[in-house]
PDB file of C-alpha atoms and ligand atoms in Angstrom:
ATOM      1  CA  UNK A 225    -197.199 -31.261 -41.794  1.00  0.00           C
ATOM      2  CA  UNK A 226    -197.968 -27.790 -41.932  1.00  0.00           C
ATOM      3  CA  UNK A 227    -200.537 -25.157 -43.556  1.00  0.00           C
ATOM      4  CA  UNK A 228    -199.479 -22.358 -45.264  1.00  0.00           C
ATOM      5  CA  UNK A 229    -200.294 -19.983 -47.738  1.00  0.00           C
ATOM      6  CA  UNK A 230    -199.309 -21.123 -51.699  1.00  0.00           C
ATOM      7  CA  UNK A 231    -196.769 -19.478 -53.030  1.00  0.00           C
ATOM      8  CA  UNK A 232    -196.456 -19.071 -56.627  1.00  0.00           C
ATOM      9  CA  UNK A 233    -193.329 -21.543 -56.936  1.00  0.00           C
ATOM     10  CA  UNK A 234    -196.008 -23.950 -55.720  1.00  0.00           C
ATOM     11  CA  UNK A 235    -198.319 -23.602 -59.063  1.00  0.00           C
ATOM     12  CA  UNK A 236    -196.764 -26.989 -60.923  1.00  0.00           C
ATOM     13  CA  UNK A 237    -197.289 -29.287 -57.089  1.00  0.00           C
ATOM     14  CA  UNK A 238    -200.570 -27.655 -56.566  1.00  0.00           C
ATOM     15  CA  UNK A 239    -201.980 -28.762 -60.228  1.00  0.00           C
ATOM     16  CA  UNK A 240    -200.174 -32.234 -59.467  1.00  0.00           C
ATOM     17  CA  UNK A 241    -202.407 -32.798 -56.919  1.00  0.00           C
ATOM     18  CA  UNK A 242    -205.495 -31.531 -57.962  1.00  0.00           C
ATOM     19  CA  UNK A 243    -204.501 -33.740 -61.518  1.00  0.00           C
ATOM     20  CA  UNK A 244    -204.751 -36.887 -59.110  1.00  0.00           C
ATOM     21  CA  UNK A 245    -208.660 -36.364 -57.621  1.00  0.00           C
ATOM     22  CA  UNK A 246    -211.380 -36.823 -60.338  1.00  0.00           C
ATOM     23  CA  UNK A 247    -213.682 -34.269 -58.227  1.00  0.00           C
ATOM     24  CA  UNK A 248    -211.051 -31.160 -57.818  1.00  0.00           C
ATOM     25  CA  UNK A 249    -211.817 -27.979 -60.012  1.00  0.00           C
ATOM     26  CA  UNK A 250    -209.466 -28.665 -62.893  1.00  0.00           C
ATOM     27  CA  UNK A 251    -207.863 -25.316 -62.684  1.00  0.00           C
ATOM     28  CA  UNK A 252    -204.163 -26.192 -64.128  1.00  0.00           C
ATOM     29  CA  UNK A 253    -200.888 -24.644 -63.616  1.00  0.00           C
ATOM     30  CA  UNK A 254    -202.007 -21.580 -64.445  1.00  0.00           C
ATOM     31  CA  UNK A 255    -204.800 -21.416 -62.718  1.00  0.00           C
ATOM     32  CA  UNK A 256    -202.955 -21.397 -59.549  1.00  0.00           C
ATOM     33  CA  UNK A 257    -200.619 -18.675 -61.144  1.00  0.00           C
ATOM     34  CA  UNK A 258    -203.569 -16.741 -61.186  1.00  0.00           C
ATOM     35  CA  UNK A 259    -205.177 -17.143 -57.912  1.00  0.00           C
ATOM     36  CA  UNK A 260    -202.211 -16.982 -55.957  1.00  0.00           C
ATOM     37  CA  UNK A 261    -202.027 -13.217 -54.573  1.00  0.00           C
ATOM     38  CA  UNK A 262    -205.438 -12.458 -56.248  1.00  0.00           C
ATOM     39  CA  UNK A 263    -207.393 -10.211 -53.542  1.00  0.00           C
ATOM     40  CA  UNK A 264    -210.350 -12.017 -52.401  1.00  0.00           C
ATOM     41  CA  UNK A 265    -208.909 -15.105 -52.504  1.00  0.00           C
ATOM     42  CA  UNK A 266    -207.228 -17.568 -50.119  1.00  0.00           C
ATOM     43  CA  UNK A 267    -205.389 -20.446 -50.912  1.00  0.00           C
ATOM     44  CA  UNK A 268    -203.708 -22.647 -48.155  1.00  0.00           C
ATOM     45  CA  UNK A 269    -201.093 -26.018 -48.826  1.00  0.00           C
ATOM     46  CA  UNK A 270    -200.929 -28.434 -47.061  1.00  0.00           C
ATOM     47  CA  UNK A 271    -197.005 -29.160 -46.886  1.00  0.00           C
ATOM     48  CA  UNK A 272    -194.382 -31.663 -45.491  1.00  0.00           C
ATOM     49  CA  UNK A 273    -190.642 -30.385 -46.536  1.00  0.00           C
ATOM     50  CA  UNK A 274    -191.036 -28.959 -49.901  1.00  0.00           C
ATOM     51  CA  UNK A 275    -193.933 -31.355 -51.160  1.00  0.00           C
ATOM     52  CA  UNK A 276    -197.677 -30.088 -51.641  1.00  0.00           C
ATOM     53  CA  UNK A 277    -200.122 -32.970 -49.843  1.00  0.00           C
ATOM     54  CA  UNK A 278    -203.118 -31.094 -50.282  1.00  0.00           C
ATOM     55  CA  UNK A 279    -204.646 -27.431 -50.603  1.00  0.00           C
ATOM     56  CA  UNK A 280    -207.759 -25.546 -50.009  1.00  0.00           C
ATOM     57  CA  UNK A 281    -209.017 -22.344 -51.767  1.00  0.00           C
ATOM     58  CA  UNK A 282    -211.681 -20.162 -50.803  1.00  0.00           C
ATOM     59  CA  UNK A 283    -212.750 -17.201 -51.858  1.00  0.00           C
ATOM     60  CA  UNK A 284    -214.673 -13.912 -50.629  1.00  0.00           C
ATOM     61  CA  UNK A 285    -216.732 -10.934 -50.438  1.00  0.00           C
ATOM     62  CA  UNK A 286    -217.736  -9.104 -47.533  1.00  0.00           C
ATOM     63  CA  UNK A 287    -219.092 -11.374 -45.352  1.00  0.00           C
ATOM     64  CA  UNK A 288    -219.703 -14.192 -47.680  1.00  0.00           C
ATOM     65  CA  UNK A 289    -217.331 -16.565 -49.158  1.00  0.00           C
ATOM     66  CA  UNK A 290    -216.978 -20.376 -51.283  1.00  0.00           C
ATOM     67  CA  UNK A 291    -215.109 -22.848 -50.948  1.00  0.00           C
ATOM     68  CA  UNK A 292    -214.045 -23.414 -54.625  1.00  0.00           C
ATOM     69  CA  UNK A 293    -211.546 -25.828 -54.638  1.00  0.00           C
ATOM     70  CA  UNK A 294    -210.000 -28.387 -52.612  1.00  0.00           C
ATOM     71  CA  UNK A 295    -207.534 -31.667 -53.114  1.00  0.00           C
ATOM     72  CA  UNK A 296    -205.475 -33.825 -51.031  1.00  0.00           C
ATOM     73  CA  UNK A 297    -202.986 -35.694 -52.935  1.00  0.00           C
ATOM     74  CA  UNK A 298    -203.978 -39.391 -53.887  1.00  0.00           C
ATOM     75  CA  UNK A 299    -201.569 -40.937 -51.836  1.00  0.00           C
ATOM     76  CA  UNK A 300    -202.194 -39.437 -48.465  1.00  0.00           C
ATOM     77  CA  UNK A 301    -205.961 -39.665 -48.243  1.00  0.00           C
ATOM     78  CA  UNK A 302    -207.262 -40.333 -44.736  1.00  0.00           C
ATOM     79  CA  UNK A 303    -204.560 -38.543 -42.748  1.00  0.00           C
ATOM     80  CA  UNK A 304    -206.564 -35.872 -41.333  1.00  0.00           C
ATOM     81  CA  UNK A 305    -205.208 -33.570 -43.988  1.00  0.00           C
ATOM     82  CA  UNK A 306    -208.646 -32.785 -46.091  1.00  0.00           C
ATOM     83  CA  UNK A 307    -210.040 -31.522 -41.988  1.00  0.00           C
ATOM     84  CA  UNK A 308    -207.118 -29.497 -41.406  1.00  0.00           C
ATOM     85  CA  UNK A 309    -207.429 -27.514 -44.485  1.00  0.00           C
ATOM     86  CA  UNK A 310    -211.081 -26.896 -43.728  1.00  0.00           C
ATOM     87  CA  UNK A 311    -210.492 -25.808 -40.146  1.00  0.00           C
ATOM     88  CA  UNK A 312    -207.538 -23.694 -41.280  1.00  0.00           C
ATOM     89  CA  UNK A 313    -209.496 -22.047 -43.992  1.00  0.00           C
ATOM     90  CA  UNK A 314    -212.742 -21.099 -41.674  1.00  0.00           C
ATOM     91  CA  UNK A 315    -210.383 -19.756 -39.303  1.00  0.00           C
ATOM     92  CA  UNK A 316    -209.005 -17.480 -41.502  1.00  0.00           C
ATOM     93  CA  UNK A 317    -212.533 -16.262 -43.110  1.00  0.00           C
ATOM     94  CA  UNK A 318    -213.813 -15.777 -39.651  1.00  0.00           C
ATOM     95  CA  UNK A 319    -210.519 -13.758 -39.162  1.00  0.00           C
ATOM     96  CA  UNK A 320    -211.598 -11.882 -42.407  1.00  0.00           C
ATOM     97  CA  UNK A 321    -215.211 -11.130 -41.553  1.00  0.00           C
ATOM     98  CA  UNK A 322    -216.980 -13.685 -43.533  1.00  0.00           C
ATOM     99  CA  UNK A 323    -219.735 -14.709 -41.332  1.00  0.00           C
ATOM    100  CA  UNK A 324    -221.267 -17.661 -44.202  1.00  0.00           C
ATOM    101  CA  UNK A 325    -218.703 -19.932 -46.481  1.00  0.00           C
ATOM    102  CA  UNK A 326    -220.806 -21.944 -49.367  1.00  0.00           C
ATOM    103  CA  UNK A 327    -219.773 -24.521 -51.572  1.00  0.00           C
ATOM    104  CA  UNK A 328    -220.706 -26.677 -54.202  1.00  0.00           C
ATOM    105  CA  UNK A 329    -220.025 -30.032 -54.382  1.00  0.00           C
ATOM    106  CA  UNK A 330    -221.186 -33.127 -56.763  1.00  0.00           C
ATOM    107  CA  UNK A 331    -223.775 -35.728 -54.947  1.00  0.00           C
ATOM    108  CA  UNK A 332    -221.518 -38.890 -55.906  1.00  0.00           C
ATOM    109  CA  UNK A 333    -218.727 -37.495 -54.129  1.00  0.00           C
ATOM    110  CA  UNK A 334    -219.864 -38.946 -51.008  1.00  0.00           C
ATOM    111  CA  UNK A 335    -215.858 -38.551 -49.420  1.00  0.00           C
ATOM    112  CA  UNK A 336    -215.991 -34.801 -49.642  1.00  0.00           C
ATOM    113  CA  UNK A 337    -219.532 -34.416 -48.276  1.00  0.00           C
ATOM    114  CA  UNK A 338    -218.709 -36.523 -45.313  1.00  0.00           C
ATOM    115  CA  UNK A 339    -215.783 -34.139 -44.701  1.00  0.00           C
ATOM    116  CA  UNK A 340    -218.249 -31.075 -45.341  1.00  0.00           C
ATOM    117  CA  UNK A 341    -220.761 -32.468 -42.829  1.00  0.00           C
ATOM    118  CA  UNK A 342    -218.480 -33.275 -40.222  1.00  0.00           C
ATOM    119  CA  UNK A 343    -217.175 -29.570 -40.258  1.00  0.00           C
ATOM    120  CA  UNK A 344    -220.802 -28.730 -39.893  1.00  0.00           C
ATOM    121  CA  UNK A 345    -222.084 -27.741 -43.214  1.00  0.00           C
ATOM    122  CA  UNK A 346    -225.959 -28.214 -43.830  1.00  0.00           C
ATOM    123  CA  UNK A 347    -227.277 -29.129 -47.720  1.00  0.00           C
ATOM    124  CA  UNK A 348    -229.096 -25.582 -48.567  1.00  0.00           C
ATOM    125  CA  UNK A 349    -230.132 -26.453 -52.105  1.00  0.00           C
ATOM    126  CA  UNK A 350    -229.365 -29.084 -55.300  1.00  0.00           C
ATOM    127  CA  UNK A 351    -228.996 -27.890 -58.362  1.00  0.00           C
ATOM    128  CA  UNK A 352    -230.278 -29.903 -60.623  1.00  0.00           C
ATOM    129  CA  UNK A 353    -227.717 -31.431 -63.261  1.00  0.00           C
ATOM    130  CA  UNK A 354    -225.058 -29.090 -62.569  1.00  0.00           C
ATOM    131  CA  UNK A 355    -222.573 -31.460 -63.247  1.00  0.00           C
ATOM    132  CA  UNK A 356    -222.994 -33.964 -66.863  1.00  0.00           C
ATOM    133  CA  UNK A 357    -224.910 -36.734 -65.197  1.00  0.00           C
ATOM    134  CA  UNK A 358    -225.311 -35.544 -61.564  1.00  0.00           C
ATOM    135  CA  UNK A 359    -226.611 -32.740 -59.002  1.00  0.00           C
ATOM    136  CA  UNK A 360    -224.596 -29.975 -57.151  1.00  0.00           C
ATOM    137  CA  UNK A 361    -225.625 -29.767 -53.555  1.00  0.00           C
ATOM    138  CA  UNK A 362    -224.925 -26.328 -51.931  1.00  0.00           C
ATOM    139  CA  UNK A 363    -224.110 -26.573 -48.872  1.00  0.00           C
ATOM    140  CA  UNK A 364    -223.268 -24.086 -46.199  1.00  0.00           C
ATOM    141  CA  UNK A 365    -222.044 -22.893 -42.630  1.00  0.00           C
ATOM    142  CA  UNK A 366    -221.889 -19.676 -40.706  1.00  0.00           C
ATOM    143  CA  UNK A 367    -219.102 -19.268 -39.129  1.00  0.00           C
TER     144      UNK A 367
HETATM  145  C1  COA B   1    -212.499 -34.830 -49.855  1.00  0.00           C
HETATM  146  C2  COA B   1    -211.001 -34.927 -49.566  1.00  0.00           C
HETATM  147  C3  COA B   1    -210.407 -33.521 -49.652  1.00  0.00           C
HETATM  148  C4  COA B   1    -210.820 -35.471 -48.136  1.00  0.00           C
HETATM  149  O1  COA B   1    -209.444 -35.410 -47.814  1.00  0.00           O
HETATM  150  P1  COA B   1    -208.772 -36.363 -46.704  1.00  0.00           P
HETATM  151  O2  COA B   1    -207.505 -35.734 -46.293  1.00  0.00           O
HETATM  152  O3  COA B   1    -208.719 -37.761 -47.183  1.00  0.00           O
HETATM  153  O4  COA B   1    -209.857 -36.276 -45.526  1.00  0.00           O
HETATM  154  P2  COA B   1    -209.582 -36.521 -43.973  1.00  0.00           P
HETATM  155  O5  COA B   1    -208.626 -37.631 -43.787  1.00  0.00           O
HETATM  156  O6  COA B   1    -209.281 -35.215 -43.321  1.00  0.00           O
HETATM  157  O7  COA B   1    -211.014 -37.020 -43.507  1.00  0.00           O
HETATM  158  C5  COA B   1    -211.899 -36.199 -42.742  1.00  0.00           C
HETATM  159  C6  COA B   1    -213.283 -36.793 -42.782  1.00  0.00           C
HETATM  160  O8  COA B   1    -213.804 -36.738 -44.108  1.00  0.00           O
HETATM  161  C7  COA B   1    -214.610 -37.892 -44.352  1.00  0.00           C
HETATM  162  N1  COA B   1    -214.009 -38.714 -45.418  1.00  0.00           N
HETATM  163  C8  COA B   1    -212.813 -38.526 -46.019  1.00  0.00           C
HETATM  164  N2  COA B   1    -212.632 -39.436 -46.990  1.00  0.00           N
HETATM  165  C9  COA B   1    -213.731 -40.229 -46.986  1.00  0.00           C
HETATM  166  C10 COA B   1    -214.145 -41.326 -47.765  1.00  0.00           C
HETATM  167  N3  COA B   1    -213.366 -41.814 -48.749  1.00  0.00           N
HETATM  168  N4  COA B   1    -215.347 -41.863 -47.519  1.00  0.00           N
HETATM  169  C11 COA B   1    -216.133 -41.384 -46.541  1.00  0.00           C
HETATM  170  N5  COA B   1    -215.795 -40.332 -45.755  1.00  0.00           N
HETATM  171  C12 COA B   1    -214.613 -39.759 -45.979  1.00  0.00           C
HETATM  172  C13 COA B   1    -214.638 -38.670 -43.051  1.00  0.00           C
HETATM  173  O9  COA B   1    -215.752 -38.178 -42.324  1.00  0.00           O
HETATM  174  C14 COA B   1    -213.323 -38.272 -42.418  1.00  0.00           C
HETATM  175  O10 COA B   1    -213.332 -38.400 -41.031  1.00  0.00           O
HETATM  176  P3  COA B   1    -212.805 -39.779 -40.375  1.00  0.00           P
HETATM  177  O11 COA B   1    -211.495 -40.103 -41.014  1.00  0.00           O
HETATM  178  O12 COA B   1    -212.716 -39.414 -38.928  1.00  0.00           O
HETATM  179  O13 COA B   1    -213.850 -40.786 -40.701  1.00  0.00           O
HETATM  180  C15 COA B   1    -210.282 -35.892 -50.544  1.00  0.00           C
HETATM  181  O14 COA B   1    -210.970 -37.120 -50.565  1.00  0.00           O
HETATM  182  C16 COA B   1    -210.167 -35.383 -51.948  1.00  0.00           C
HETATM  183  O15 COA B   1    -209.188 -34.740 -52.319  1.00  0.00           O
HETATM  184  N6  COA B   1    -211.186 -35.655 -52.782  1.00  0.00           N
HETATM  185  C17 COA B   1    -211.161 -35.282 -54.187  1.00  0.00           C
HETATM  186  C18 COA B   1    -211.324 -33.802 -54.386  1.00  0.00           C
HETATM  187  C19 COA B   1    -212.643 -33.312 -53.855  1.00  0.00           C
HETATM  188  O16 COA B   1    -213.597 -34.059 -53.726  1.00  0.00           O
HETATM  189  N7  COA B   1    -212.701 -32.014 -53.546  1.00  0.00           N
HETATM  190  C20 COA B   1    -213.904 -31.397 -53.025  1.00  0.00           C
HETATM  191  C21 COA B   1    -214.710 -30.881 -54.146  1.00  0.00           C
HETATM  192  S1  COA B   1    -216.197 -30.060 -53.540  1.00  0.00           S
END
């Protein structure tokens, strides 16, 4: 497996995979289209051969940046692949300045926060009924 920057012949796999995980952003086809190459913005796949297992995009300015989507595919959950992305990603903002990543993230989606705290990122705040029926937690790590 290997991590490597989306490329725009990626946009259809990328959606696929964010289409199989309830709590991913929802941005679509093209939604990656537009993201991919956008300054301020970082999107890494996750890939084995030509197929798309997961990606993580973050974005940034200055030294701050979010985390504002991520998905591994449905079938290869619990490889590792979710904490490679992460690691990958904070590497590559630390490499780009950012000294504090942020991210929101709904309090039922107890998978993802696991991940989050494991990487070392602290609850900051909830905001309240972000989501229809539930709380954001921000949560964040300076890097
Ligand atoms: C969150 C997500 C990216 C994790 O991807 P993954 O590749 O399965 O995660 P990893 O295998 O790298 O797991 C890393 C750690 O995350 C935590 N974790 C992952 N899945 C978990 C689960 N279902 N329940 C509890 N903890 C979980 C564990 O701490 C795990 O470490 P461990 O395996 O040593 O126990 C994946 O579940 C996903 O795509 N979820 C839907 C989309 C989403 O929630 N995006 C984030 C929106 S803010």
């Amino acid at each position: 497996m290997e991590i490597k920057p989306a490329l725009a012949e990626q946009a259809r796999q990328l959606a696929q995979v964010e289409a199989s995980q309830p709590f991913a952003a929802g941005w679509g086809e093209n939604g990656f289209e537009g993201e991919i190459g956008l300054p301020c913005s970082v999107l890494l796949a996750a890939q084995e051969g030509s197929s798309v297992l997961g990606f993580i995009c973050l974005r940034y300015a200055a030294d701050t940046a979010e985390i504002v989507n991520l998905a591994v595919r449905a079938d290869c959950l619990r490889r590792g692949i979710g904490r490679q992305l992460l690691q990958q990603v904070v590497l590559r903002a630390q490499q780009l300045g950012v000294r504090e990543i942020t991210l929101e993230v709904n309090e039922h989606n107890s998978a993802a926060i696991c991940l989050y705290e494991q990487a070392g990122f602290k609850t900051l705040n909830r905001r309240k009924n972000f989501y229809v029926g539930a709380d954001a937690l921000l949560m964040g790590k300076t890097v």
